[in-house]
Amino acid sequence: MSRTESDAGARPNVQFRQVGKPLTRTDAPGKVTGRTPYAGDYVMPNTLHMRVLRADVASARLTRLDVSKARALKGVACVLTAADMPDRTSATDIPGQTGQKRLDTDQPILVKDRVRYFGEPLALIAAETRDIADHAAELIEFELEPIPGVYDPLEALKPGAALVYGADNIVAERKIRKGDIEAGFAEADLVIENTYKTPFQEHAFLEPEVGLAWVDENDVVNIRVSTQVIEHFRPIADAIGVPHNKVRVRGALVGGGFGGKEDLTVEVYLALLAKHTGRPVRLEYSREDSFVGHGKRHPFVLTYRTGVTNEGKITAMDVQMIADAGAYVFLSPYVVLYALVAAPGPYRVDNLNVFARAVATNNMYTSAFRGFGALQACAAYEQQMDEIAGTLGIDRLELRRRNFLKTGEPMSTGFVPPSAIWTEQCAEQAWAALGEPAPVQGPIRTGRGLACYQQSYGRLTFLHDTSEAWVGVEMDGTVVVRSGVTDIGAGQISALGQIAVEVLGVTLDNVVIYNSDSAVTPLAGTTTATRALYMTGNAAKQAAETLRARLVERAAREFGVEAGDVDMAFNEVFVIDRPEKTMPLVNLVRICAAEGIHRSELAIFRAPFGDFLDPETGQGQAHPDYAYGAHAVEVSVDVETGEVEVLKSIAAHDVGQCINPAAVEGQIQGGAQNGQGYALSEEMLYEEGRLVTPSFSEYLMPTAMDMPRVECIILESRSGVGPFGAKGIGEPAMTAVAPAIANAVADAIGVRVFEMPITPERVVRALQQRDAS
Amino acid sequence: MPENRTITLRINGRDEEGRFPAHRTLLEALRQLGHMEVKCGCEKGDCGACAVLVDGMAVDSCLTLAWTADGREVTTVSGLGDLDSPHPLQQAFADGGAAQCGYCIPGIIVAAKAIIDENPEPSEDDIRLGLSGNLCRCTGYTKIFEAIADAAAVMRAEGGEP
Ligand code: FES
Ligand code: FES
């Protein structure tokens, strides 16, 4: 791990006792011994087992749905169809948010008459056993009359295309108009234009969607569910027609999210059947259900036209982006907004036009996925940088250096990110760490690739995001943190504990974090958008600091010194440099309790509140701040089979401040894997909207055989807007990986594959085309 | 109605009885008996989340019929160690940050046990091969490789089985 200490925008190092240390995460012991209950591991007596019946075509009219035989089957408690709830819909865009009003984008809970995508739910079944529920599904008779659909967003834009959404299939349109694009192109010595394509991607969290719901003694619907967002209790209540205070969502440690458990998944179905049957109900998706039951990463078509001088200075950039939104809106308007903002990447482009659209089709709907549009933009702009470097004959790193956005400079939206921008340091260190090239032989070619990125952390400022946290000290000196935050595997709650104990001077084994219960933990917002550490970390830090000030003040009186002379560490309270003046924290807590001094604190952290970007120019503040970094790889390509192997994978990120280095490295290494699969092997094949790869034997993510050891270079500018100057790493870890690999493949074989994933077939085809021309 | 049969499984050193139909998988049977540490990720033998040791061999319990395990020794991750006396693998995974969401971990630790049982000093290639049936979506495997190598070293130093 290396650190760069001097640069504009960096803050000096401080002495931490617990932050920045690779402590064993609080959630680790339970996970490695099998003790941790996940949402699917809770059982209740008298539980019914659910099953969702789905449409087996992508575009059709439902002409008949007869559930009478299923209802009559012994052991079936309930079968629901749209006929049982004709007006019920559920929200799809940013449900659960606390700030501004959301768009009007509801989807019918069950198909009423029109099927718009493959797998759309037709009926819900609850039965005494899973076997009976499966049998009941077979007894449901339905007829679907096919309607011509549209499966390509470019086709969907054409006049006369089948209509999936509105009058023109356009779900969202965003633009940036910055500077003088014509003058910029006039200034250019060379204009380079290319079109890049990125694919669907499946989150493939190992834990499929699952939940258990019951109605309690207060007539509240309780849902124990694997989710990134417990604040879905609001749209769930709206969907089933009860007040918001009659739905309680309790999370559990989540078996992977990556954005795929950001939207509602099984919650509404569970709530409906718990209500209808009055019994506990459980729904666990099969892997196939999971493949067709939640939104995917948006495929994008991105056309970059870049004007450059002979010296490699970008003078103008025009970007056109089309994203496949699938059949329902979900988070598409915001995904294209992220892509728009990210369009020029971590580069200074003063003359910029971007036009980004999300277009409806009868494909699977698309929504949140780690990187959220900004990643697709990076896949294109970083390949474009290599194309420019190649054309101009300038070293790839040098070309980037000549264009990097620097600390204090305005980005695409005119906003000046408040933190340090260390893209250049990251790029140099990652590139240098590749070391000596691996030896090659036979039909194997090797190549190297680099990609840099800019990725936001924290939600869109117009959402007016907030997060609450409660920190208290128990009578025995142990610490309790309460936060609604969900932990999706990155160590979110352990990091909160680490922050609280740093401030309060206790050790991590003395803290318990209660999290993700919408009824009893202070609402902390979503674990999405790389916001958990930034938002909930700041809230926990604020609460802990206020509490600490109160405790220290009382201790100072006890010691007869000023509050500034008192410190807290390792469960002791003491006067700095006066070893005789010390007492265990527990004694101080007892004094406070005896005097009625409040031993806990509830804090709210507010992100910067902003407005929408200007609709004509796209100028304004979209996010609180941005993270920067780089990924470098070395690959080998077998020019006979087209097979690509990643030999070295090196990431360099400025994370602001590490809270737990082991957790940060873990995020980076997982991002490298996620991005490698996206670049090379993960392919969702659809035929007329029907997914033909709904299993892990067809949808190939990198295995232990495919992954190189991922090397992490962590830089700490301590300039971020998170706690102690932290930025975020959840999404940034993945953003630049795929273009780095694409660039390395192009470097190895001398020709670019413009469409991901870069499968052996595509490599071979590109080589044949190269040889033919 | 399918015929039910009573079988006895020796799970983590204790005999447990259950009545199951012929098509019930070992995964379902174990979970029905309360062994929630055995995870379901695909039910198709593609992910390894459900791996357990049957008579010392790592198998995907979702592909194993419960009846075929009648009278056999079944070890889950919880049988290797617990919070008070963790197995070196469990210790190494926890301390090395090798578990993120943790959902794959019960299967991976079981597979790792089988790797080390076969070869107390596994090379990185041995580890990779031994884990080729276990998917993890969170970690990129780097820290998992390291944890297994670390645990193997600890076990060698301790002189065999703890
Ligand atoms: S659940 Fe058995 S291999 Fe996936
Ligand atoms: S730790 Fe999440 S799948 Fe492995």
JSON list of C-alpha atoms in Angstrom, two decimals, chain A residues 397-491:
[
{"chain": "A", "resi": 397, "resn": "LEU", "atom": "CA", "xyz": [-0.58, 7.72, -20.41]},
{"chain": "A", "resi": 398, "resn": "GLU", "atom": "CA", "xyz": [0.94, 10.91, -21.77]},
{"chain": "A", "resi": 399, "resn": "LEU", "atom": "CA", "xyz": [-2.20, 11.69, -23.79]},
{"chain": "A", "resi": 400, "resn": "ARG", "atom": "CA", "xyz": [-4.27, 11.31, -20.67]},
{"chain": "A", "resi": 401, "resn": "ARG", "atom": "CA", "xyz": [-1.87, 13.45, -18.66]},
{"chain": "A", "resi": 402, "resn": "ARG", "atom": "CA", "xyz": [-2.33, 16.28, -21.14]},
{"chain": "A", "resi": 403, "resn": "ASN", "atom": "CA", "xyz": [-6.07, 16.26, -20.55]},
{"chain": "A", "resi": 404, "resn": "PHE", "atom": "CA", "xyz": [-6.68, 15.26, -16.94]},
{"chain": "A", "resi": 405, "resn": "LEU", "atom": "CA", "xyz": [-9.07, 17.40, -14.96]},
{"chain": "A", "resi": 406, "resn": "LYS", "atom": "CA", "xyz": [-7.10, 18.89, -12.08]},
{"chain": "A", "resi": 407, "resn": "THR", "atom": "CA", "xyz": [-8.05, 19.74, -8.53]},
{"chain": "A", "resi": 408, "resn": "GLY", "atom": "CA", "xyz": [-10.16, 22.90, -8.51]},
{"chain": "A", "resi": 409, "resn": "GLU", "atom": "CA", "xyz": [-11.20, 22.71, -12.16]},
{"chain": "A", "resi": 410, "resn": "PRO", "atom": "CA", "xyz": [-14.80, 22.56, -13.40]},
{"chain": "A", "resi": 411, "resn": "MET", "atom": "CA", "xyz": [-16.13, 19.22, -14.64]},
{"chain": "A", "resi": 412, "resn": "SER", "atom": "CA", "xyz": [-18.72, 18.46, -17.30]},
{"chain": "A", "resi": 413, "resn": "THR", "atom": "CA", "xyz": [-21.56, 20.17, -15.46]},
{"chain": "A", "resi": 414, "resn": "GLY", "atom": "CA", "xyz": [-19.49, 23.23, -14.61]},
{"chain": "A", "resi": 415, "resn": "PHE", "atom": "CA", "xyz": [-19.32, 22.10, -10.99]},
{"chain": "A", "resi": 416, "resn": "VAL", "atom": "CA", "xyz": [-15.95, 22.14, -9.25]},
{"chain": "A", "resi": 417, "resn": "PRO", "atom": "CA", "xyz": [-15.59, 18.96, -7.18]},
{"chain": "A", "resi": 418, "resn": "PRO", "atom": "CA", "xyz": [-14.68, 19.96, -3.63]},
{"chain": "A", "resi": 419, "resn": "SER", "atom": "CA", "xyz": [-12.04, 17.27, -3.14]},
{"chain": "A", "resi": 420, "resn": "ALA", "atom": "CA", "xyz": [-8.60, 16.55, -4.54]},
{"chain": "A", "resi": 421, "resn": "ILE", "atom": "CA", "xyz": [-8.38, 15.01, -8.01]},
{"chain": "A", "resi": 422, "resn": "TRP", "atom": "CA", "xyz": [-5.56, 12.49, -8.05]},
{"chain": "A", "resi": 423, "resn": "THR", "atom": "CA", "xyz": [-6.24, 10.70, -11.30]},
{"chain": "A", "resi": 424, "resn": "GLU", "atom": "CA", "xyz": [-2.72, 11.30, -12.54]},
{"chain": "A", "resi": 425, "resn": "GLN", "atom": "CA", "xyz": [-1.01, 9.85, -9.46]},
{"chain": "A", "resi": 426, "resn": "CYS", "atom": "CA", "xyz": [-3.29, 6.82, -9.62]},
{"chain": "A", "resi": 427, "resn": "ALA", "atom": "CA", "xyz": [-2.69, 6.26, -13.34]},
{"chain": "A", "resi": 428, "resn": "GLU", "atom": "CA", "xyz": [1.09, 6.55, -13.01]},
{"chain": "A", "resi": 429, "resn": "GLN", "atom": "CA", "xyz": [1.29, 4.17, -10.07]},
{"chain": "A", "resi": 430, "resn": "ALA", "atom": "CA", "xyz": [-1.03, 1.55, -11.57]},
{"chain": "A", "resi": 431, "resn": "TRP", "atom": "CA", "xyz": [0.78, 1.65, -14.92]},
{"chain": "A", "resi": 432, "resn": "ALA", "atom": "CA", "xyz": [4.23, 1.44, -13.32]},
{"chain": "A", "resi": 433, "resn": "ALA", "atom": "CA", "xyz": [3.15, -1.49, -11.14]},
{"chain": "A", "resi": 434, "resn": "LEU", "atom": "CA", "xyz": [2.61, -3.66, -14.22]},
{"chain": "A", "resi": 435, "resn": "GLY", "atom": "CA", "xyz": [6.36, -4.23, -14.14]},
{"chain": "A", "resi": 436, "resn": "GLU", "atom": "CA", "xyz": [8.11, -6.47, -16.62]},
{"chain": "A", "resi": 437, "resn": "PRO", "atom": "CA", "xyz": [5.92, -7.97, -19.35]},
{"chain": "A", "resi": 438, "resn": "ALA", "atom": "CA", "xyz": [5.09, -11.64, -19.04]},
{"chain": "A", "resi": 439, "resn": "PRO", "atom": "CA", "xyz": [6.93, -13.93, -21.49]},
{"chain": "A", "resi": 440, "resn": "VAL", "atom": "CA", "xyz": [4.98, -14.99, -24.59]},
{"chain": "A", "resi": 441, "resn": "GLN", "atom": "CA", "xyz": [5.11, -17.95, -26.91]},
{"chain": "A", "resi": 442, "resn": "GLY", "atom": "CA", "xyz": [3.30, -19.58, -29.81]},
{"chain": "A", "resi": 443, "resn": "PRO", "atom": "CA", "xyz": [-0.02, -18.05, -30.78]},
{"chain": "A", "resi": 444, "resn": "ILE", "atom": "CA", "xyz": [-0.14, -15.99, -27.58]},
{"chain": "A", "resi": 445, "resn": "ARG", "atom": "CA", "xyz": [0.09, -12.21, -27.76]},
{"chain": "A", "resi": 446, "resn": "THR", "atom": "CA", "xyz": [0.21, -10.00, -24.72]},
{"chain": "A", "resi": 447, "resn": "GLY", "atom": "CA", "xyz": [-1.01, -6.47, -24.33]},
{"chain": "A", "resi": 448, "resn": "ARG", "atom": "CA", "xyz": [-1.50, -3.81, -21.72]},
{"chain": "A", "resi": 449, "resn": "GLY", "atom": "CA", "xyz": [-4.30, -1.46, -21.01]},
{"chain": "A", "resi": 450, "resn": "LEU", "atom": "CA", "xyz": [-5.00, 1.46, -18.76]},
{"chain": "A", "resi": 451, "resn": "ALA", "atom": "CA", "xyz": [-8.22, 3.20, -17.91]},
{"chain": "A", "resi": 452, "resn": "CYS", "atom": "CA", "xyz": [-8.98, 6.13, -15.63]},
{"chain": "A", "resi": 453, "resn": "TYR", "atom": "CA", "xyz": [-12.32, 7.18, -14.26]},
{"chain": "A", "resi": 454, "resn": "GLN", "atom": "CA", "xyz": [-14.43, 9.70, -12.46]},
{"chain": "A", "resi": 455, "resn": "GLN", "atom": "CA", "xyz": [-17.27, 8.26, -10.39]},
{"chain": "A", "resi": 456, "resn": "SER", "atom": "CA", "xyz": [-19.63, 10.05, -8.03]},
{"chain": "A", "resi": 457, "resn": "TYR", "atom": "CA", "xyz": [-20.22, 8.98, -4.46]},
{"chain": "A", "resi": 458, "resn": "GLY", "atom": "CA", "xyz": [-23.38, 10.06, -2.69]},
{"chain": "A", "resi": 459, "resn": "ARG", "atom": "CA", "xyz": [-26.77, 10.42, -4.29]},
{"chain": "A", "resi": 460, "resn": "LEU", "atom": "CA", "xyz": [-28.01, 13.06, -6.71]},
{"chain": "A", "resi": 461, "resn": "THR", "atom": "CA", "xyz": [-28.18, 16.36, -4.85]},
{"chain": "A", "resi": 462, "resn": "PHE", "atom": "CA", "xyz": [-31.76, 17.06, -5.93]},
{"chain": "A", "resi": 463, "resn": "LEU", "atom": "CA", "xyz": [-32.85, 14.08, -3.84]},
{"chain": "A", "resi": 464, "resn": "HIS", "atom": "CA", "xyz": [-31.97, 16.02, -0.68]},
{"chain": "A", "resi": 465, "resn": "ASP", "atom": "CA", "xyz": [-30.43, 12.96, 0.89]},
{"chain": "A", "resi": 466, "resn": "THR", "atom": "CA", "xyz": [-30.17, 12.59, 4.67]},
{"chain": "A", "resi": 467, "resn": "SER", "atom": "CA", "xyz": [-28.99, 9.93, 7.07]},
{"chain": "A", "resi": 468, "resn": "GLU", "atom": "CA", "xyz": [-29.58, 9.49, 10.78]},
{"chain": "A", "resi": 469, "resn": "ALA", "atom": "CA", "xyz": [-27.55, 7.62, 13.36]},
{"chain": "A", "resi": 470, "resn": "TRP", "atom": "CA", "xyz": [-27.77, 7.08, 17.09]},
{"chain": "A", "resi": 471, "resn": "VAL", "atom": "CA", "xyz": [-24.78, 6.39, 19.30]},
{"chain": "A", "resi": 472, "resn": "GLY", "atom": "CA", "xyz": [-24.97, 5.60, 23.00]},
{"chain": "A", "resi": 473, "resn": "VAL", "atom": "CA", "xyz": [-22.84, 4.24, 25.84]},
{"chain": "A", "resi": 474, "resn": "GLU", "atom": "CA", "xyz": [-24.20, 1.50, 28.07]},
{"chain": "A", "resi": 475, "resn": "MET", "atom": "CA", "xyz": [-23.75, 1.41, 31.84]},
{"chain": "A", "resi": 476, "resn": "ASP", "atom": "CA", "xyz": [-20.83, -0.99, 31.51]},
{"chain": "A", "resi": 477, "resn": "GLY", "atom": "CA", "xyz": [-19.01, 1.21, 29.02]},
{"chain": "A", "resi": 478, "resn": "THR", "atom": "CA", "xyz": [-19.95, -0.75, 25.92]},
{"chain": "A", "resi": 479, "resn": "VAL", "atom": "CA", "xyz": [-21.15, 1.18, 22.89]},
{"chain": "A", "resi": 480, "resn": "VAL", "atom": "CA", "xyz": [-24.32, 0.83, 20.85]},
{"chain": "A", "resi": 481, "resn": "VAL", "atom": "CA", "xyz": [-24.78, 2.27, 17.37]},
{"chain": "A", "resi": 482, "resn": "ARG", "atom": "CA", "xyz": [-28.19, 2.34, 15.73]},
{"chain": "A", "resi": 483, "resn": "SER", "atom": "CA", "xyz": [-28.50, 3.06, 12.06]},
{"chain": "A", "resi": 484, "resn": "GLY", "atom": "CA", "xyz": [-31.01, 1.95, 9.46]},
{"chain": "A", "resi": 485, "resn": "VAL", "atom": "CA", "xyz": [-28.19, 1.30, 7.00]},
{"chain": "A", "resi": 486, "resn": "THR", "atom": "CA", "xyz": [-28.16, -2.08, 5.29]},
{"chain": "A", "resi": 487, "resn": "ASP", "atom": "CA", "xyz": [-24.93, -4.05, 5.02]},
{"chain": "A", "resi": 488, "resn": "ILE", "atom": "CA", "xyz": [-24.59, -5.61, 1.61]},
{"chain": "A", "resi": 489, "resn": "GLY", "atom": "CA", "xyz": [-21.26, -7.23, 2.23]},
{"chain": "A", "resi": 490, "resn": "ALA", "atom": "CA", "xyz": [-18.78, -4.39, 2.03]},
{"chain": "A", "resi": 491, "resn": "GLY", "atom": "CA", "xyz": [-18.53, -4.01, 5.80]}
]
